[in-house]
PDB file of C-alpha atoms and ligand atoms in Angstrom:
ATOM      1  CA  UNK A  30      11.750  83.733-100.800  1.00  0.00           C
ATOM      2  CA  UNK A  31      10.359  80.410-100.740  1.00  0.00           C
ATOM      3  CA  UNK A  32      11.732  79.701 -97.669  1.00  0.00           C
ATOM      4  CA  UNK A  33      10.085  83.014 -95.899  1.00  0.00           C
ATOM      5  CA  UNK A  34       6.979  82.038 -97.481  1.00  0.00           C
ATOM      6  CA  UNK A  35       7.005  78.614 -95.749  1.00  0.00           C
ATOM      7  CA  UNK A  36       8.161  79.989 -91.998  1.00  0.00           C
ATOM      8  CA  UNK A  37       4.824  82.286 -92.742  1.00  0.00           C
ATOM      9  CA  UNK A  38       2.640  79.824 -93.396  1.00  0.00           C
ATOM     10  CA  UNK A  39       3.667  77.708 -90.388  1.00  0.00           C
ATOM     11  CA  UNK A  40       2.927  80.458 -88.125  1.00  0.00           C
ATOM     12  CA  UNK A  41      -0.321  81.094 -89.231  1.00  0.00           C
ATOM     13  CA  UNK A  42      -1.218  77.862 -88.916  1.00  0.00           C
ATOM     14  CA  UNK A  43       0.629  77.425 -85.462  1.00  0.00           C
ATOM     15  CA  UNK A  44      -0.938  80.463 -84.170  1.00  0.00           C
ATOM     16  CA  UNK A  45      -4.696  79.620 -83.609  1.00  0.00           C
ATOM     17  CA  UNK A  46      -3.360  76.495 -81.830  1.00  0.00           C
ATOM     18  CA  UNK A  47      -1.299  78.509 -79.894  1.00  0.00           C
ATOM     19  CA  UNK A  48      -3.912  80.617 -79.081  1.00  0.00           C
ATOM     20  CA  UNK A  49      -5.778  77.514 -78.007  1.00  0.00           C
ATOM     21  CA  UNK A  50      -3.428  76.273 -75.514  1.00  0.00           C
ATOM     22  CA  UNK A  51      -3.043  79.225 -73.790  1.00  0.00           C
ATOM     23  CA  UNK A  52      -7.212  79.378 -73.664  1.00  0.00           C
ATOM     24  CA  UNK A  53      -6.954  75.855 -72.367  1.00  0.00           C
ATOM     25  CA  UNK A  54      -4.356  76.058 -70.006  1.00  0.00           C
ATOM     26  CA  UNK A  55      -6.221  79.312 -68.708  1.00  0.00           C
ATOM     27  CA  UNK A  56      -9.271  77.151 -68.369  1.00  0.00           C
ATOM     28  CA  UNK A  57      -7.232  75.004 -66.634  1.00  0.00           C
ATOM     29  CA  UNK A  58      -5.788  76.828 -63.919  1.00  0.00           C
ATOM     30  CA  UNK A  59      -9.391  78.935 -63.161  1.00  0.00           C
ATOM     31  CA  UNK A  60     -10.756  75.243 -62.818  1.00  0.00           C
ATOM     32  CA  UNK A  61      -8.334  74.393 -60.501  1.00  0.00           C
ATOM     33  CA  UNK A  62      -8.474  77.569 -58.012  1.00  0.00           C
ATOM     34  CA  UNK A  63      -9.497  76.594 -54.848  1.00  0.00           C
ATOM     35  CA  UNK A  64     -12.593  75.675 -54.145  1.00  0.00           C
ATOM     36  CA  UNK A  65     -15.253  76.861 -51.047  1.00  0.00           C
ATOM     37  CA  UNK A  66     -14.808  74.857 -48.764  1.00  0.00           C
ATOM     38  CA  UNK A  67     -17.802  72.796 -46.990  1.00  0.00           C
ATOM     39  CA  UNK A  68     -18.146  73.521 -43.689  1.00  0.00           C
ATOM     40  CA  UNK A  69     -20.123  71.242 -41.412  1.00  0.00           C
ATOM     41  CA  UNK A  70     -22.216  73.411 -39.016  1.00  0.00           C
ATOM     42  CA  UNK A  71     -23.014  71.829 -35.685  1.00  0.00           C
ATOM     43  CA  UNK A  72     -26.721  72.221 -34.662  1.00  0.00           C
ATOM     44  CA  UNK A  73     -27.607  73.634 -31.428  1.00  0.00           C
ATOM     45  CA  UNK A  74     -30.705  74.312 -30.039  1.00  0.00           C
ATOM     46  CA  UNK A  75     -31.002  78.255 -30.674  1.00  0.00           C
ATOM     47  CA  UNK A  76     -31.040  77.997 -34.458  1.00  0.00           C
ATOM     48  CA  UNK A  77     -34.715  76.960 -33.665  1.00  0.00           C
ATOM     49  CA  UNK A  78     -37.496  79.374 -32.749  1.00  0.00           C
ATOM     50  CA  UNK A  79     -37.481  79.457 -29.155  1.00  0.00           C
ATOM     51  CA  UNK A  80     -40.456  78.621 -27.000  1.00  0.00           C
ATOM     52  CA  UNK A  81     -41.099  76.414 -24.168  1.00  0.00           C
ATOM     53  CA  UNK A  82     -39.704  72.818 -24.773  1.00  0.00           C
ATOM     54  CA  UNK A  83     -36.970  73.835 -27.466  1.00  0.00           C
ATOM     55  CA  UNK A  84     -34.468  72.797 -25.441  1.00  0.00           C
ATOM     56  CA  UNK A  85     -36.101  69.634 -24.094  1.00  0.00           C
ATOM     57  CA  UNK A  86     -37.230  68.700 -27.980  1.00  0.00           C
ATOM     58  CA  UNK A  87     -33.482  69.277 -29.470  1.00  0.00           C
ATOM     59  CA  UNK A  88     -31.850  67.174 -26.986  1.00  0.00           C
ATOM     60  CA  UNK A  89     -34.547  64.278 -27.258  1.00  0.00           C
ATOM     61  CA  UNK A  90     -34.201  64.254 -31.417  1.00  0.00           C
ATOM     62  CA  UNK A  91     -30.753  65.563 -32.987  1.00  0.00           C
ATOM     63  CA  UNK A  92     -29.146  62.155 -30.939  1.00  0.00           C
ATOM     64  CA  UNK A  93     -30.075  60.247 -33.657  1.00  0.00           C
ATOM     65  CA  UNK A  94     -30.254  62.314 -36.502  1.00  0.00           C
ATOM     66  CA  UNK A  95     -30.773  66.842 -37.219  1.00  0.00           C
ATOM     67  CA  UNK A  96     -32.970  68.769 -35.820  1.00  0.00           C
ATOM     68  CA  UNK A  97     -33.597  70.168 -39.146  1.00  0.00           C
ATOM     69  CA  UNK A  98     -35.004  66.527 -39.968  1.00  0.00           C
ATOM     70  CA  UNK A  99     -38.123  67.361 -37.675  1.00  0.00           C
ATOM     71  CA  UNK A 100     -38.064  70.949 -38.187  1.00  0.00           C
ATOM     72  CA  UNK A 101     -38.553  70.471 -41.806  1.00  0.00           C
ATOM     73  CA  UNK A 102     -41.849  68.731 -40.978  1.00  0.00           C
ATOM     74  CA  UNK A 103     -44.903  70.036 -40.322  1.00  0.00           C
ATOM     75  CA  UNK A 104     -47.473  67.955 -38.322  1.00  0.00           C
ATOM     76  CA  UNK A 105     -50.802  68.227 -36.396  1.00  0.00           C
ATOM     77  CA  UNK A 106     -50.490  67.529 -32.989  1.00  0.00           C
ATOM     78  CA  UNK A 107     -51.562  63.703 -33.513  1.00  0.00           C
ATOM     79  CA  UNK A 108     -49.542  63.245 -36.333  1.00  0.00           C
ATOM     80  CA  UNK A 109     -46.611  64.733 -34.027  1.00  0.00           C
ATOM     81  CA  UNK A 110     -47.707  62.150 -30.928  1.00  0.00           C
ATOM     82  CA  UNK A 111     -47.460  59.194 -33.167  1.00  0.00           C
ATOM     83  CA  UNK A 112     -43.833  60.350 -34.614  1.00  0.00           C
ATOM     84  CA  UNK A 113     -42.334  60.043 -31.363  1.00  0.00           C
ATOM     85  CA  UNK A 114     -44.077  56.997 -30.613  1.00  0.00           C
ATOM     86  CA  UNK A 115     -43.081  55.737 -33.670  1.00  0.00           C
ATOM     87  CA  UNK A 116     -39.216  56.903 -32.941  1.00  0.00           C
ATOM     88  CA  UNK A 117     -39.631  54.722 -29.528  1.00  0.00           C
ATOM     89  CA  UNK A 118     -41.178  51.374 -31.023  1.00  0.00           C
ATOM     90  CA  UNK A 119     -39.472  51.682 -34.472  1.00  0.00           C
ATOM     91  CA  UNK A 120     -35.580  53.132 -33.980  1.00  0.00           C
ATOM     92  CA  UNK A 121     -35.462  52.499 -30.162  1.00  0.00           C
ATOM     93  CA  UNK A 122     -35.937  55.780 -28.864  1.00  0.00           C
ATOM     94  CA  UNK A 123     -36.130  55.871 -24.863  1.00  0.00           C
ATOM     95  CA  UNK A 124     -40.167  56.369 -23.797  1.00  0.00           C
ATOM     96  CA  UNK A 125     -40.838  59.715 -23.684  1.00  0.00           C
ATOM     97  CA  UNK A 126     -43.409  59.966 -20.959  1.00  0.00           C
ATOM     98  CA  UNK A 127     -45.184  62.478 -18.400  1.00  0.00           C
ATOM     99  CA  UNK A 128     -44.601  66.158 -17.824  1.00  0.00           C
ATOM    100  CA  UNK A 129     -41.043  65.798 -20.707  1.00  0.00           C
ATOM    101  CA  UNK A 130     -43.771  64.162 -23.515  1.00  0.00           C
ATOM    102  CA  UNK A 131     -46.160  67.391 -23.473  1.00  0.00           C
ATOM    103  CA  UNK A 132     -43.573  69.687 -23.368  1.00  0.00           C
ATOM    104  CA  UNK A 133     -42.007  68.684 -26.233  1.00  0.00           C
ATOM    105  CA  UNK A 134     -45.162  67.630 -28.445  1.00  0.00           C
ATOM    106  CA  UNK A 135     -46.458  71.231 -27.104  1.00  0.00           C
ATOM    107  CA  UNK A 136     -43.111  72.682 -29.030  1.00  0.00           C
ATOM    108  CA  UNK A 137     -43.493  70.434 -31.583  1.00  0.00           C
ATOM    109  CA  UNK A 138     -47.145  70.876 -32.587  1.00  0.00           C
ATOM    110  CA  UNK A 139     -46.734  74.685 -31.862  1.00  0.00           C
ATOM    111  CA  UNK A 140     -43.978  75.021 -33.953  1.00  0.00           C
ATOM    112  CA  UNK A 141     -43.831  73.345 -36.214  1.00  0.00           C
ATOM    113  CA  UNK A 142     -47.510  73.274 -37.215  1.00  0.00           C
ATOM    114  CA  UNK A 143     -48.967  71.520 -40.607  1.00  0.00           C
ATOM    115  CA  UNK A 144     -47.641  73.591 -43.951  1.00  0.00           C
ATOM    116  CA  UNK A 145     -50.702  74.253 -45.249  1.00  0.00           C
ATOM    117  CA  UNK A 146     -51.145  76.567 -41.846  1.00  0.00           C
ATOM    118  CA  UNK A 147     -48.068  78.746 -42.656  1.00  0.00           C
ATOM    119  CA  UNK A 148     -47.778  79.212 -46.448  1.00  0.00           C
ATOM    120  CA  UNK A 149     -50.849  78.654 -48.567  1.00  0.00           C
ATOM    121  CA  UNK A 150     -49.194  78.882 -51.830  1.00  0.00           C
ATOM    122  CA  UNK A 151     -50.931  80.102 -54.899  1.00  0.00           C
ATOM    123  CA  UNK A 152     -54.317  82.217 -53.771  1.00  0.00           C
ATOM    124  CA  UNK A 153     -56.710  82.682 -56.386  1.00  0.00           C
ATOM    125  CA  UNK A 154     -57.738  86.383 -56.279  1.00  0.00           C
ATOM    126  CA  UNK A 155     -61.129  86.359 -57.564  1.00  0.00           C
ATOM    127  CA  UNK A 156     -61.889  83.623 -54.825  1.00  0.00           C
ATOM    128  CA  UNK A 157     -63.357  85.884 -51.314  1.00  0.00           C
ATOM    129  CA  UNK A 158     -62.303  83.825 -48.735  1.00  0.00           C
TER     130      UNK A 158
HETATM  131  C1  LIG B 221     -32.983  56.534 -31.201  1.00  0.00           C
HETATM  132  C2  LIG B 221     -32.800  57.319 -32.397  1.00  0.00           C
HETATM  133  C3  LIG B 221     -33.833  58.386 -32.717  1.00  0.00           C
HETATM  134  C4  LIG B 221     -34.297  59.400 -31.887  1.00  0.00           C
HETATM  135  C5  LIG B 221     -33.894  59.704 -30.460  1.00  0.00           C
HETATM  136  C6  LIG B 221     -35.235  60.139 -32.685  1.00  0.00           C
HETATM  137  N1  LIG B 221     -35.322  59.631 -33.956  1.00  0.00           N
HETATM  138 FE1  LIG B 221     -36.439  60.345 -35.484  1.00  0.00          FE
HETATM  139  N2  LIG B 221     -35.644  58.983 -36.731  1.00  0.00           N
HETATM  140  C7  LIG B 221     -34.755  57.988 -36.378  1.00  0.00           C
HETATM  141  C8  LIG B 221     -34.430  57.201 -37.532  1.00  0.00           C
HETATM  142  C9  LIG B 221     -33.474  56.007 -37.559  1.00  0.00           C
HETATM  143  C10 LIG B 221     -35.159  57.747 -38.598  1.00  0.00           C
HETATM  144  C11 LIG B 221     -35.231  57.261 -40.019  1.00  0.00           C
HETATM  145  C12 LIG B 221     -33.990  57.525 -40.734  1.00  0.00           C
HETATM  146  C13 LIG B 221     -34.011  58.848 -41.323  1.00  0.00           C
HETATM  147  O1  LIG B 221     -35.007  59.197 -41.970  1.00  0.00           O
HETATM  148  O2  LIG B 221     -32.987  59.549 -41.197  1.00  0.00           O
HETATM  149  C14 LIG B 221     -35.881  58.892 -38.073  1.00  0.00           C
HETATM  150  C15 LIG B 221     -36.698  59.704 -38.822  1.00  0.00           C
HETATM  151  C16 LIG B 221     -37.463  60.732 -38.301  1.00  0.00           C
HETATM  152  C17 LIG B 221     -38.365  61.551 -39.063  1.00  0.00           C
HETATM  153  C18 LIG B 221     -38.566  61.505 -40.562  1.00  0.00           C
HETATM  154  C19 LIG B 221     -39.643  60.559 -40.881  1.00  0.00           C
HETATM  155  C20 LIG B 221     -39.943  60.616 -42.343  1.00  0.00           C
HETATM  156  O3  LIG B 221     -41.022  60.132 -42.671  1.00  0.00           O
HETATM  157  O4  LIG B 221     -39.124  61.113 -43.127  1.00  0.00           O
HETATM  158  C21 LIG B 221     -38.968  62.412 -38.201  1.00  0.00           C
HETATM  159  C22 LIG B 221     -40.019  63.454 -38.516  1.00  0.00           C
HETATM  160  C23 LIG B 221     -38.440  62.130 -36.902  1.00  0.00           C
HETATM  161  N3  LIG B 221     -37.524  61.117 -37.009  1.00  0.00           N
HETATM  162  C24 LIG B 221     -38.818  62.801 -35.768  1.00  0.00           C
HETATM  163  C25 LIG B 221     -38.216  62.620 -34.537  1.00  0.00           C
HETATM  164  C26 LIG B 221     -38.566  63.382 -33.350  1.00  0.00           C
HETATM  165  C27 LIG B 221     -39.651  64.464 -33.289  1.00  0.00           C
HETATM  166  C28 LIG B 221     -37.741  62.955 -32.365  1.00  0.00           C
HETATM  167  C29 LIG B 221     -37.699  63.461 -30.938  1.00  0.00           C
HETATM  168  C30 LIG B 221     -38.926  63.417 -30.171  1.00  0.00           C
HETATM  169  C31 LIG B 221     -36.893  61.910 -32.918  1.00  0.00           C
HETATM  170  N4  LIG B 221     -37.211  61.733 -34.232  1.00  0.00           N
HETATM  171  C32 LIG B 221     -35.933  61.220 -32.206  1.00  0.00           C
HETATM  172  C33 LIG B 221     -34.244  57.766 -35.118  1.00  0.00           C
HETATM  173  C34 LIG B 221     -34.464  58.556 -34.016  1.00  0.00           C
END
């Protein structure tokens, strides 16, 4: 009797640990499932809006670092003149002169025009424009 009452005892008390491990060891193995994978995409010139000079603008900028990088600006025209001369004096960039320089600061400052331009944000609708 005494005895029973004992082997009872200890597994109540054993069970919510037991219950425990298995939670944890379930944990466990969902934590180590495998995960998504990164995969590196390689840039190329048609994942931009295409116009006049795309090609010519990719090929000048994603040597040295994404395209993305410029397409996430967005620049007046002047702003977009002094970025590549910038690029030239300050990270050695070859000259971009002549008929190549206004195609590709006409793609740039077409398409990739100041924000402000494409999204406005908040408009207050008791303001008439
Ligand atoms: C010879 C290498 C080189 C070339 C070619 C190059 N860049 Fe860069 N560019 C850099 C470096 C270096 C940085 C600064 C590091 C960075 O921000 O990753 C940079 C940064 C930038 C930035 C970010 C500046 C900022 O304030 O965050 C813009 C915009 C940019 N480049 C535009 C251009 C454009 C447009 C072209 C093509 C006409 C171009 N780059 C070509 C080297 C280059």
């Amino acid at each position: 009797m005494q005895k029973n009452k004992r082997t009872a005892f200890a597994v109540r008390s054993l069970f919510p640990i037991l219950l425990l491990t298995l939670a944890f060891a379930g944990v466990q193995s969902f934590a180590q499932q495998p995960q998504p994978q990164f995969v590196p995409q390689a840039e190329d010139p048609d994942s931009y809006p295409d116009a006049p000079g795309r090609d010519d603008a990719f090929y000048a900028c994603a040597g040295c670092h994404a395209f993305r990088l410029v397409a996430n600006q967005g620049l007046t025209r002047e702003r977009w003149d002094e970025t590549i001369n910038l690029m030239s004096e300050r990270h050695g960039m070859p000259k971009l002169e002549g008929k190549d320089r206004e195609l590709i600061l006409n793609y740039l400052a077409k398409t990739y025009p100041p924000k402000a331009e494409q999204n406005r944000g908040f408009q207050n609708p008791f303001l008439k424009q």
